[in-house]
Coordinates of C-alpha atoms in Angstrom, one line a residue:
X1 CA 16.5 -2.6 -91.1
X2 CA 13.2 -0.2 -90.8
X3 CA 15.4 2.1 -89.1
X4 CA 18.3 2.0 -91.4
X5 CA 16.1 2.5 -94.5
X6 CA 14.6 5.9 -93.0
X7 CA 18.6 6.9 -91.8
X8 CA 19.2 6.6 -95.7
X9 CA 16.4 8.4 -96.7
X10 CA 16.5 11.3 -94.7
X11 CA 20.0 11.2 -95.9
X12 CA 19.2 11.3 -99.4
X13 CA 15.9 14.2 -99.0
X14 CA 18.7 16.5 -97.4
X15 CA 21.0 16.5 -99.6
X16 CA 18.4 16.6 -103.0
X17 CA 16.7 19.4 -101.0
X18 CA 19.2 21.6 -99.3
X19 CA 22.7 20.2 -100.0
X20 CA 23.4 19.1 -96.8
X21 CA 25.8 16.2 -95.8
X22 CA 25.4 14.9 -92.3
X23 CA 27.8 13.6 -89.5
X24 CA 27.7 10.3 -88.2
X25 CA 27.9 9.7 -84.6
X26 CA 27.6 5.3 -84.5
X27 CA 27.0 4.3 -81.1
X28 CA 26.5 0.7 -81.9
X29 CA 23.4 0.1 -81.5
X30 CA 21.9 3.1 -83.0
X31 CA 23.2 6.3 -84.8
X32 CA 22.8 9.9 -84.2
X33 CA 22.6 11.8 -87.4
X34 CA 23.4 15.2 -87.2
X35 CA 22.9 18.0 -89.8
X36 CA 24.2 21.4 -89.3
X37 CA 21.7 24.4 -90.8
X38 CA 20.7 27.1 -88.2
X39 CA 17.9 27.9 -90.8
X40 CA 16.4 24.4 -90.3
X41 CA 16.8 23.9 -86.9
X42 CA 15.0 27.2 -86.3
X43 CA 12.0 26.2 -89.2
X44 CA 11.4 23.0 -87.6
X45 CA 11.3 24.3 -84.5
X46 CA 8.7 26.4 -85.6
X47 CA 6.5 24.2 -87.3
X48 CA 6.9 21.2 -84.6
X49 CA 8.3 22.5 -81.5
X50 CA 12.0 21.9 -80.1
X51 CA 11.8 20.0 -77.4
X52 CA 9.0 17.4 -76.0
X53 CA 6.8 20.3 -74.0
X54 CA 6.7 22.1 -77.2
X55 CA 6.1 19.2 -80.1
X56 CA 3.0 19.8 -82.0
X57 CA 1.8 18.7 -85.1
X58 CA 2.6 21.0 -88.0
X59 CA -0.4 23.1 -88.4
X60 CA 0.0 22.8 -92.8
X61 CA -0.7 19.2 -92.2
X62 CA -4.5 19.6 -91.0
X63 CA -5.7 20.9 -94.7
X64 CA -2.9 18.6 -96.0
X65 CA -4.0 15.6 -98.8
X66 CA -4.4 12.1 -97.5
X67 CA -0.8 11.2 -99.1
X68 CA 1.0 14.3 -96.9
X69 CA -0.5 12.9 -94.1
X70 CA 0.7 9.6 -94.3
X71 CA 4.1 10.4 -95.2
X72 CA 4.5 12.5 -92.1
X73 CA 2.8 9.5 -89.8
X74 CA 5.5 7.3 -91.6
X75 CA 8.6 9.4 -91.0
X76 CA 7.0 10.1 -87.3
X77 CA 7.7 6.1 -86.8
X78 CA 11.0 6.5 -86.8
X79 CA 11.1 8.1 -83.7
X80 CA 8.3 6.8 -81.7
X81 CA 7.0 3.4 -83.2
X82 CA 5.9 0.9 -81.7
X83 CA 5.9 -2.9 -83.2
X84 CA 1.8 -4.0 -82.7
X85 CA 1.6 -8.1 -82.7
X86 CA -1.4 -7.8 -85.3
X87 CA 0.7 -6.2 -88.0
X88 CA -2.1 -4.0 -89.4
X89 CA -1.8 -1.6 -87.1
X90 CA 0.8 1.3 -86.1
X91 CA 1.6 2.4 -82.7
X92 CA 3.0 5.9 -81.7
X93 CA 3.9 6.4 -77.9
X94 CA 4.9 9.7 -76.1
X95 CA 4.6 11.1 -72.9
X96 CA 3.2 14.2 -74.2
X97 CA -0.8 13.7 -73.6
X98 CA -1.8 16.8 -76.1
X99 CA 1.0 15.0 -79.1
X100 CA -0.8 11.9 -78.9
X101 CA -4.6 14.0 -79.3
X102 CA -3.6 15.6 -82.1
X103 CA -1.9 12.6 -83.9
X104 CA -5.0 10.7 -83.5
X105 CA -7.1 13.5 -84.9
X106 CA -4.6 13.8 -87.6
X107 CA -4.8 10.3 -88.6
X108 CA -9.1 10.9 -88.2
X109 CA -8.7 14.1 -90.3
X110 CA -7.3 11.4 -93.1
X111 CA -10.0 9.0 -92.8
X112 CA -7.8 6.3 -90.4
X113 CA -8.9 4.3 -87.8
X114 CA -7.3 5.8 -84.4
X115 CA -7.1 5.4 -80.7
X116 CA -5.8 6.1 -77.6
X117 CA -4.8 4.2 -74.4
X118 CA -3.0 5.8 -71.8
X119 CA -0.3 3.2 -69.8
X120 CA 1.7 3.5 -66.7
X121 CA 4.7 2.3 -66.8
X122 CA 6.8 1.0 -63.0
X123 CA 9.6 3.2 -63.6
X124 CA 8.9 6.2 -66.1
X125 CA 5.4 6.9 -64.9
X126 CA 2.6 7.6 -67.7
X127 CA 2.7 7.6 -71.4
X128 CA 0.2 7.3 -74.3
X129 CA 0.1 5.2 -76.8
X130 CA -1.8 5.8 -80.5
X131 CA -2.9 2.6 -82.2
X132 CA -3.6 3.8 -86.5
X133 CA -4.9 1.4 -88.9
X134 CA -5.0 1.0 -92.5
X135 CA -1.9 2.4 -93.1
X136 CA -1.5 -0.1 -96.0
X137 CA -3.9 -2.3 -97.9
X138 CA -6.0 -5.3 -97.0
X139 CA -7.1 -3.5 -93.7
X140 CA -10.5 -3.7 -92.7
X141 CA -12.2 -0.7 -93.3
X142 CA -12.3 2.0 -90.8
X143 CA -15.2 3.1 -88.7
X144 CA -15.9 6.2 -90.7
X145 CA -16.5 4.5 -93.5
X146 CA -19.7 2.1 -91.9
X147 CA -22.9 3.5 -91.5
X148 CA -25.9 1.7 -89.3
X149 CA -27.5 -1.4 -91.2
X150 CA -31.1 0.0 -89.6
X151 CA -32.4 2.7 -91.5
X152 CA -31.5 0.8 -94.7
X153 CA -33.8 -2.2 -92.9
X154 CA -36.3 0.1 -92.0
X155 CA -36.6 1.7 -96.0
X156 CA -36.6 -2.2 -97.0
X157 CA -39.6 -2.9 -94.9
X158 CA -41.1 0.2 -96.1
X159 CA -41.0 -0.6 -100.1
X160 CA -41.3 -4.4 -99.7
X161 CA -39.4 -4.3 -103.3
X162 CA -39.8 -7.5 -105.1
X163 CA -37.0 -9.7 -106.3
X164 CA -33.9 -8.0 -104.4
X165 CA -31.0 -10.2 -105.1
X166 CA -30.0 -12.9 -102.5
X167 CA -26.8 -11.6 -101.5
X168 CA -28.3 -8.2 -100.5
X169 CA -31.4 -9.3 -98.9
X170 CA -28.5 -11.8 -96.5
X171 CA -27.3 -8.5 -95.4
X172 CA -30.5 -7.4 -94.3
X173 CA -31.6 -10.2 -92.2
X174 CA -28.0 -10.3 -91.0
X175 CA -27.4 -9.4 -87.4
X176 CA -24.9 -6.8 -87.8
X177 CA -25.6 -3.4 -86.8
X178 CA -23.1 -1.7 -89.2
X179 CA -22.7 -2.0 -93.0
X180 CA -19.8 -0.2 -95.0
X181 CA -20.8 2.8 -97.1
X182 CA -19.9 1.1 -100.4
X183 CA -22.7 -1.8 -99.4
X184 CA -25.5 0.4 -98.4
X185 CA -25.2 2.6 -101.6
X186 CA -25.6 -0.9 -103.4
X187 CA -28.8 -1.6 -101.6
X188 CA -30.0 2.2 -102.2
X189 CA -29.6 2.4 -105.9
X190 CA -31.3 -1.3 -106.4
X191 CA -34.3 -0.1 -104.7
X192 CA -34.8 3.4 -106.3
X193 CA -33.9 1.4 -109.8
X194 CA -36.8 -1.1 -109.2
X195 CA -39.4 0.5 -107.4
X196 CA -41.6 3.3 -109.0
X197 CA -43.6 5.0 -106.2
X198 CA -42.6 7.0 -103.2
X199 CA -44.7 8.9 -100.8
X200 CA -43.2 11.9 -98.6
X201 CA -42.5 9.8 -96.0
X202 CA -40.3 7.6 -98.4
X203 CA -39.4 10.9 -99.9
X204 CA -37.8 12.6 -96.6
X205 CA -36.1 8.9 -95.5
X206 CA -34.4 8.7 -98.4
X207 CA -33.0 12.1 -98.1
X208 CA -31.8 11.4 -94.8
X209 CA -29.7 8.0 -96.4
X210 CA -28.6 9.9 -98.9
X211 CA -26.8 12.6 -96.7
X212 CA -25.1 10.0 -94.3
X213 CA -23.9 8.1 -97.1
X214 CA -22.5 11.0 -98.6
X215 CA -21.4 12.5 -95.2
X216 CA -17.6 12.4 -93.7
X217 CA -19.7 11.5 -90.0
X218 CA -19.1 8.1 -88.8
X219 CA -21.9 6.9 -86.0
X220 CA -21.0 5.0 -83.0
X221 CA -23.6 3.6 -80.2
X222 CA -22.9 5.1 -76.9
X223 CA -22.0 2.7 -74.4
X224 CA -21.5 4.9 -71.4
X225 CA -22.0 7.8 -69.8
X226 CA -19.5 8.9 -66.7
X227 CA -20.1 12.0 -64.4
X228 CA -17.2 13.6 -63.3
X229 CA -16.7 16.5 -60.6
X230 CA -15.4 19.5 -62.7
X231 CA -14.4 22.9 -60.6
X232 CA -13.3 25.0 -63.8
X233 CA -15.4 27.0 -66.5
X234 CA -17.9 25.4 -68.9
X235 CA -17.1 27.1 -72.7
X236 CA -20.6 27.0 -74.8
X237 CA -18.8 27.0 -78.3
X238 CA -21.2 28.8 -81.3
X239 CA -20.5 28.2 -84.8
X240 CA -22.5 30.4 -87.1
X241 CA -25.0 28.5 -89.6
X242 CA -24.2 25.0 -88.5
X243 CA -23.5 25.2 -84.6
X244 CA -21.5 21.9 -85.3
X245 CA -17.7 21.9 -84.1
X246 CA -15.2 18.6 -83.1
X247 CA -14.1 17.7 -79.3
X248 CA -13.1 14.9 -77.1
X249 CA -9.7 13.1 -77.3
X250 CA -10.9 11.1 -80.5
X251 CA -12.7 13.7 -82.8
X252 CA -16.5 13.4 -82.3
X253 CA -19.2 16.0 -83.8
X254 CA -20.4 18.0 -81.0
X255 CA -23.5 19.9 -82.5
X256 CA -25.7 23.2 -81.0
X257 CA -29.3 22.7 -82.0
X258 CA -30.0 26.2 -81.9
X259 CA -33.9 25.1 -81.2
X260 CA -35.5 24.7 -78.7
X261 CA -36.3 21.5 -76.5
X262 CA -39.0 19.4 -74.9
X263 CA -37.8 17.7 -71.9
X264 CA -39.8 15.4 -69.3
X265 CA -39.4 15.5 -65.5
X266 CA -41.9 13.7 -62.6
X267 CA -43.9 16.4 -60.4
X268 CA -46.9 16.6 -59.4
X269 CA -47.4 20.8 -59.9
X270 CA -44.9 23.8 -61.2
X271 CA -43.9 24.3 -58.2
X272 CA -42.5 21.0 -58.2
X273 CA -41.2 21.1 -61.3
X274 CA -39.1 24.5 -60.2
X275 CA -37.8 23.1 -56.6
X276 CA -36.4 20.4 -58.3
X277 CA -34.6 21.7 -61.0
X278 CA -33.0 24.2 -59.0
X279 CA -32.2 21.4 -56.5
X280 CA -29.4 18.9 -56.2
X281 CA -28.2 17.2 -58.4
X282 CA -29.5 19.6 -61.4
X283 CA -28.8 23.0 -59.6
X284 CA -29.9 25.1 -62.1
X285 CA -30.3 28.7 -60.7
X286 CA -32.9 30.5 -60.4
X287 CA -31.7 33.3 -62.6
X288 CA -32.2 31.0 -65.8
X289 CA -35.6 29.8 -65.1
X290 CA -37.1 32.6 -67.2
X291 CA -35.4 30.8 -70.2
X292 CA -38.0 28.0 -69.9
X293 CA -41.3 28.8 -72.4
X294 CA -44.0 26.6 -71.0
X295 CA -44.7 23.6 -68.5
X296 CA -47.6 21.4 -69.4
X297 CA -48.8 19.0 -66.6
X298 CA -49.7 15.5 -68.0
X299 CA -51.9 12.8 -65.8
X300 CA -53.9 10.0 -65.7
X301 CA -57.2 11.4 -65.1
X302 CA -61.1 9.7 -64.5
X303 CA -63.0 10.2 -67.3
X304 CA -67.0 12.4 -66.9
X305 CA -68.2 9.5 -69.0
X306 CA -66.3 6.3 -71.2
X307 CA -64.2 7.1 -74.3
X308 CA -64.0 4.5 -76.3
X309 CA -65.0 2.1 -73.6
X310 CA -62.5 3.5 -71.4
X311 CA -62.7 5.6 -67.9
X312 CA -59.8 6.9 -67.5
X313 CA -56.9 8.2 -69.7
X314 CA -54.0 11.0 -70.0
X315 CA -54.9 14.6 -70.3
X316 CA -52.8 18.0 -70.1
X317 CA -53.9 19.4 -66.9
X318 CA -52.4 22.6 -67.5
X319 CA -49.9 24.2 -69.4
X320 CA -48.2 27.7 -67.8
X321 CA -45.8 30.2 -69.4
X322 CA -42.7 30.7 -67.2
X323 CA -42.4 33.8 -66.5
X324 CA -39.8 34.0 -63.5
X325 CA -39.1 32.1 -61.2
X326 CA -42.1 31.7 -58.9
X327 CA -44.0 33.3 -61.5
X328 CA -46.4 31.4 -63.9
X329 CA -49.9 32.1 -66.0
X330 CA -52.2 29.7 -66.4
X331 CA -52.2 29.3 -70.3
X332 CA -55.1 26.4 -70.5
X333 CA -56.6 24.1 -68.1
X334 CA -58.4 20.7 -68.8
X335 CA -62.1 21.1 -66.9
X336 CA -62.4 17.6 -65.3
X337 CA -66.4 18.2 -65.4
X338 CA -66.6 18.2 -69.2
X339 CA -63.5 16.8 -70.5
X340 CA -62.7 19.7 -72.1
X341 CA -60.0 22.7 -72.0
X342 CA -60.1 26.2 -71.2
X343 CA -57.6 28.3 -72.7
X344 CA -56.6 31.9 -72.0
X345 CA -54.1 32.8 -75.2
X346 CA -54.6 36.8 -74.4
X347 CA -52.8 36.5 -71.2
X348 CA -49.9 34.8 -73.0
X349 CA -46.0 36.3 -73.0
X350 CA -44.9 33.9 -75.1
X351 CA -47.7 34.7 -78.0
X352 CA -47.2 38.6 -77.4
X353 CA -43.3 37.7 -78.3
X354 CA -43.9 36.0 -81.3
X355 CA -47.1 38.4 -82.4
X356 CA -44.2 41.7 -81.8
X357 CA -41.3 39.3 -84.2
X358 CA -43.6 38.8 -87.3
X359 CA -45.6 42.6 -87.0
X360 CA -48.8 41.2 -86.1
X361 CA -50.8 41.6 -83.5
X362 CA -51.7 39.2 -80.8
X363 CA -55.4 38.2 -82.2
X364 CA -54.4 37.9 -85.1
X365 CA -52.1 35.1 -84.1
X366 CA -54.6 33.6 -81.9
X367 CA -56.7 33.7 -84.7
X368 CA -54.5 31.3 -86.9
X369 CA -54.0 29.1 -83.9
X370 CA -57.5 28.3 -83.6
X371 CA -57.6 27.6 -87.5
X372 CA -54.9 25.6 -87.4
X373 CA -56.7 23.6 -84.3
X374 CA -59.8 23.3 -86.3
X375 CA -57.5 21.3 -88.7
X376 CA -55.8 19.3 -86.5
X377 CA -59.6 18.3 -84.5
X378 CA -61.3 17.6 -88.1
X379 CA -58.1 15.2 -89.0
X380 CA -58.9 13.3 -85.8
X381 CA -62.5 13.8 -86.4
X382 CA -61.8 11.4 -90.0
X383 CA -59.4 9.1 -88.2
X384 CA -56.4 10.3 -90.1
X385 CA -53.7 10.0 -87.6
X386 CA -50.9 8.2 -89.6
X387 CA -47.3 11.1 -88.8
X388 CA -47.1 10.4 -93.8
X389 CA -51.0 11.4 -93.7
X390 CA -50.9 14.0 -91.0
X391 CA -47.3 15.4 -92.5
X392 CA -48.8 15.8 -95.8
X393 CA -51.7 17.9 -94.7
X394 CA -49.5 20.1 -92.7
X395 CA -46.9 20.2 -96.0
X396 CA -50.1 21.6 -98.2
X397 CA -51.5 23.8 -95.3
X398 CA -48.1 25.7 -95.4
X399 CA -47.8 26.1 -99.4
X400 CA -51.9 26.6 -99.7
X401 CA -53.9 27.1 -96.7
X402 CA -57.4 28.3 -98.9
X403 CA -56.7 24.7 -100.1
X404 CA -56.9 23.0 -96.6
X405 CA -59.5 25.1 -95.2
X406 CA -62.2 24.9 -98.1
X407 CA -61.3 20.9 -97.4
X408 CA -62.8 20.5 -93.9
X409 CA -65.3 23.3 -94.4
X410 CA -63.2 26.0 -92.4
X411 CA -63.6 29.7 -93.2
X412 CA -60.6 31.0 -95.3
X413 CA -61.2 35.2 -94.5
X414 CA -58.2 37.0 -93.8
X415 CA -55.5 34.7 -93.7
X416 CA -52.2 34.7 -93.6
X417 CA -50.3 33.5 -96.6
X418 CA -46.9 32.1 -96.8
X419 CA -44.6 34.1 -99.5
X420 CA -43.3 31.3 -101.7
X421 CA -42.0 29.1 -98.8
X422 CA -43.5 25.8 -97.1
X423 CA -41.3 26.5 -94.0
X424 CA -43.3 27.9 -90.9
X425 CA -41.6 31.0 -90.0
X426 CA -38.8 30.5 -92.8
X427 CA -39.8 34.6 -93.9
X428 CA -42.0 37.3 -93.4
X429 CA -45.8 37.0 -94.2
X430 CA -47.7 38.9 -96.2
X431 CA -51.1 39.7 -94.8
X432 CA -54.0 39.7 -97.1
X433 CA -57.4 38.5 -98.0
X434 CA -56.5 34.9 -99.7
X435 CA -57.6 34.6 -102.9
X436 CA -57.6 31.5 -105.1
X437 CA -54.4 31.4 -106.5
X438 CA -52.2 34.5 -104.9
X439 CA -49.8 31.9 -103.1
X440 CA -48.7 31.4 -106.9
X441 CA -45.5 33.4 -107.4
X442 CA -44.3 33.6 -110.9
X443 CA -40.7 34.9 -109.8
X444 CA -40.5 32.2 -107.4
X445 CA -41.7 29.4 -110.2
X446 CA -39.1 31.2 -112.3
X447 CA -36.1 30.9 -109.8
X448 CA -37.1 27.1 -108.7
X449 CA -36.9 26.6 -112.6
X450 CA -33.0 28.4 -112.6
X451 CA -32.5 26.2 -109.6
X452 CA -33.9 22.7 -111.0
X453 CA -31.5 23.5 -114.5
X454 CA -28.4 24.3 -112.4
X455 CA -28.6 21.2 -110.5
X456 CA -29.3 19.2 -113.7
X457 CA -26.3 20.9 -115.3
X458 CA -23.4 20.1 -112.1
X459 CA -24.7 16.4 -112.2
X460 CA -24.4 15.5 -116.1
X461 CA -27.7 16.3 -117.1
X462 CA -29.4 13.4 -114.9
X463 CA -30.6 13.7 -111.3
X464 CA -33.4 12.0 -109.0
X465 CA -36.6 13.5 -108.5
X466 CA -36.6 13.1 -105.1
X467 CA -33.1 15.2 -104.5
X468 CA -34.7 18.0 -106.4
X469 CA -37.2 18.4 -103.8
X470 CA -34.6 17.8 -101.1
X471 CA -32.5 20.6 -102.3
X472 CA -35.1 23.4 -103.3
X473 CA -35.7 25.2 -100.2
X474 CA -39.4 26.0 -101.4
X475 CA -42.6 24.3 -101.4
X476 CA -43.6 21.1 -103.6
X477 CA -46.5 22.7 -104.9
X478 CA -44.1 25.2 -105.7
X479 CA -41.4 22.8 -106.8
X480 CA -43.9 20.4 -108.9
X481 CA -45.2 23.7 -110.6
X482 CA -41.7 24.9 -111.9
X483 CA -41.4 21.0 -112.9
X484 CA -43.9 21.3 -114.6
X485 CA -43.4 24.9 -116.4
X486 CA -39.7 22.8 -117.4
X487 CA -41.2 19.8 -119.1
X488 CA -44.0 21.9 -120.9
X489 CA -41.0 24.2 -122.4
X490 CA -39.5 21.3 -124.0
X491 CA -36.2 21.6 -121.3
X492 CA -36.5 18.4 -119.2
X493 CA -38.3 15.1 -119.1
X494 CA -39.5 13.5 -116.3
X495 CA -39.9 9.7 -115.0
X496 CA -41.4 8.5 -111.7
X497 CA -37.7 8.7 -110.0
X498 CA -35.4 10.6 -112.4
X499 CA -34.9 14.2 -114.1
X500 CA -33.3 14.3 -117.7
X501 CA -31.7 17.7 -119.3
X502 CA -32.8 17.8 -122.5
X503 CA -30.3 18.7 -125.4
X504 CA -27.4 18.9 -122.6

């Protein structure tokens, strides 16, 4: 009867859409309808291909809406369905291998549940078959729409809110790793409802919920990785801005950091670390060594005298620049006499790179290296070594160094000030003598302001705090200053979590 129903309605769409009337050829079992339009044969043949070599999907349908999509994967049935002894799902089979992939990212691209298994059949060989749910209602939801129970745990923990309801605190202490989207975005907006305080930490986890649970990206454990031989070319895809793009046979989020790495490998020198990697089974050639920055050697040394009641512990040995391959200098060295290193920054490459990028020249960037050392040793020196603590330092060094320094006693002359921007390297600095106040831009207060307003004004006049901060690419000194500059104006008010337009 399924089949009937669609012989009738194609029927009826032809002749409402182009006054055709078809002929009939019943062969018992099944009919062949046939509709005589040059025009259409040659349009569809076009848009999906004539015969099976050549069927694609219609390339309208990837920008199509959710309903257009659908529709098609229901007329598609007709000719290639498949009953599935479940009920809730569909299955499509072909023997065309690139048909099935892009069915299956069609029915991703719509936000169903899709897969593929390939099956070979005695007589006709191999075919694949697509499995789609949620086709109708009452199906369970689909992968993309789950997001992992952990982080949510993790931010729990964190707070330690009081009086959570029951139901959502048996979801936490639940074994299941996945949650659906709807569920987590529950437990999100309880917690920023009840509690009152949040610390950067808090502050940069949440922002990381928030953008999953807003996200399209569905997350998946890998279960296995499979090396294959491969004689052909390797494509390195670049997407401008994001570097992200879609592969595999089921549409998964292949992504380019665009930064660099840090890697581990077991040697006992650099050259070591070189014959390896340009030995079996990594094969790297030699030709691409030079794209490696630095090696640092890391071993389990005897301490000169007890730390902490201990004689022996890890140290950096050395750390070289690569420079080519069987070429390396000796950047620092740890001096196993006196437990302490020996560095030689003016016979650095890598430093002279980065000095020649921002207009500087090379002392004057191993001058801010050793200032920014003197920070890092007095932090140690006062046992602050919590990542929140150590982050929030680093955060206020960026936005206000004169700040930081005067702190732990450091002289402040002649440095370098970042314009308006708690990013390292985000822009250009200006050099000048730091005086109290000059990181203080009034045109950048006054943008952050324009930016705060517009954000207030696309989300109804209400919006959390800690989004603002999320979204203003500037520092937030710079961000609580324009705040600030708001409120005192009479144009917002401010509570511990939210943001309020005042008079729309």
């Amino acid at each position: 009867s399924g089949e009937r129903d669609i012989e009738e309605r194609i029927i009826r769409v032809f002749w409402e859409k182009f006054k055709l009337k078809p002929t009939i050829d019943d062969r018992g079992s099944y009919h062949i309808v046939t509709f005589n339009s040059t025009i259409l044969a040659e349009l569809f043949k076009k848009l999906m291909g004539g015969k099976l070599e050549e069927k694609h999907v219609p390339g309208f349908l990837w920008c199509a809406p959710r309903r257009v999509i659908e529709a098609f994967l229901s007329g598609y049935a007709a000719d290639s369905h498949r009953r599935v002894k479940n009920g809730k799902d569909r299955c499509y089979v072909t023997k065309k291998a690139m048909l099935t992939y892009e069915v299956s990212w069609l029915a991703r691209v719509a936000g169903l549940n899709s897969y593929i298994v390939r099956e070979d059949h005695a007589r006709y060989g191999p075919y694949y078959a697509v499995y789609i749910s949620r086709l109708r209602n009452g199906v369970n939801p689909p992968s993309a729409d789950l997001v992992p129970l952990k982080p949510i745990i993790n931010l729990y923990k964190r707070l330690n809110p009081s009086n959570m309801p029951r139901r959502l605190t048996q979801m936490l202490n639940d074994r299941r790793r996945f949650v659906s989207r709807e569920k987590a975005r529950e437990v999100l907006d309880w917690i920023l409802q009840r509690r009152r305080e949040f610390d950067d930490e808090d502050h940069k986890l949440l922002a990381r919920l928030d953008l999953l649970l807003q996200s399209d990206i569905a997350l998946a454990p890998v279960l296995e990785v499979i090396e294959e031989d491969y004689d052909g070319y390797v494509y390195d895809l670049s997407v401008p801005e994001t570097e992200a793009f879609y592969g595999g046979s089921t549409p998964v989020l292949l992504h380019n950091t665009g930064h660099g790495g840090l890697s581990t490998i077991h040697a006992e020198s650099i050259e070591s670390v070189m014959k390896r990697l340009v030995s079996p089974p990594m094969n790297i050639p030699p030709s691409h060594i030079p794209l490696l920055d630095a090696v640092a050697l890391v071993e389990r040394v005897r301490l000169p005298r007890p730390v902490d009641g201990r004689t022996y512990a890890r140290r950096i040995r050395y750390v070289w620049e690569v420079i080519d391959y069987g070429k390396y200098v000796t950047i620092a060295e740890w001096n196993p006499a006196t437990d302490q290193f020996v560095t030689n920054f003016m016979d650095s490459m890598v430093l002279e790179k980065i000095a020649a990028k921002m207009a500087k020249t090379k002392e004057e960037i191993i001058a801010e290296i050793e200032r920014r050392a003197k920070i890092l040793k007095a932090l140690v020196e006062r046992g602050m070594i919590e990542i929140s603590d150590v982050a929030k330092e680093v955060y206020t060094y960026y936005s206000n160094p004169e700040q930081v320094l005067r702190k732990y006693g450091i002289a402040v002359e002649g440095i370098e000030v970042p314009a308006g921007s708690s990013r390292a390297g985000a822009g250009g600095f200006e050099a000048e003598s730091f005086r109290a106040g000059a990181w203080a831009d009034e045109d950048g207060e006054a943008a952050i302001a324009d930016k705060v307003l517009g954000l207030l004004r696309q989300h109804g006049g209400v919006y959390p705090l800690w989004r603002i901060f999320v979204e203003t690419p500037a520092s937030k000194i710079m961000v609580f200053r324009a705040l600030k500059r708001l409120r005192e104006s009479g144009k917002i008010e401010m509570s511990r979590s939210m943001v309020v337009l005042r008079g729309g």
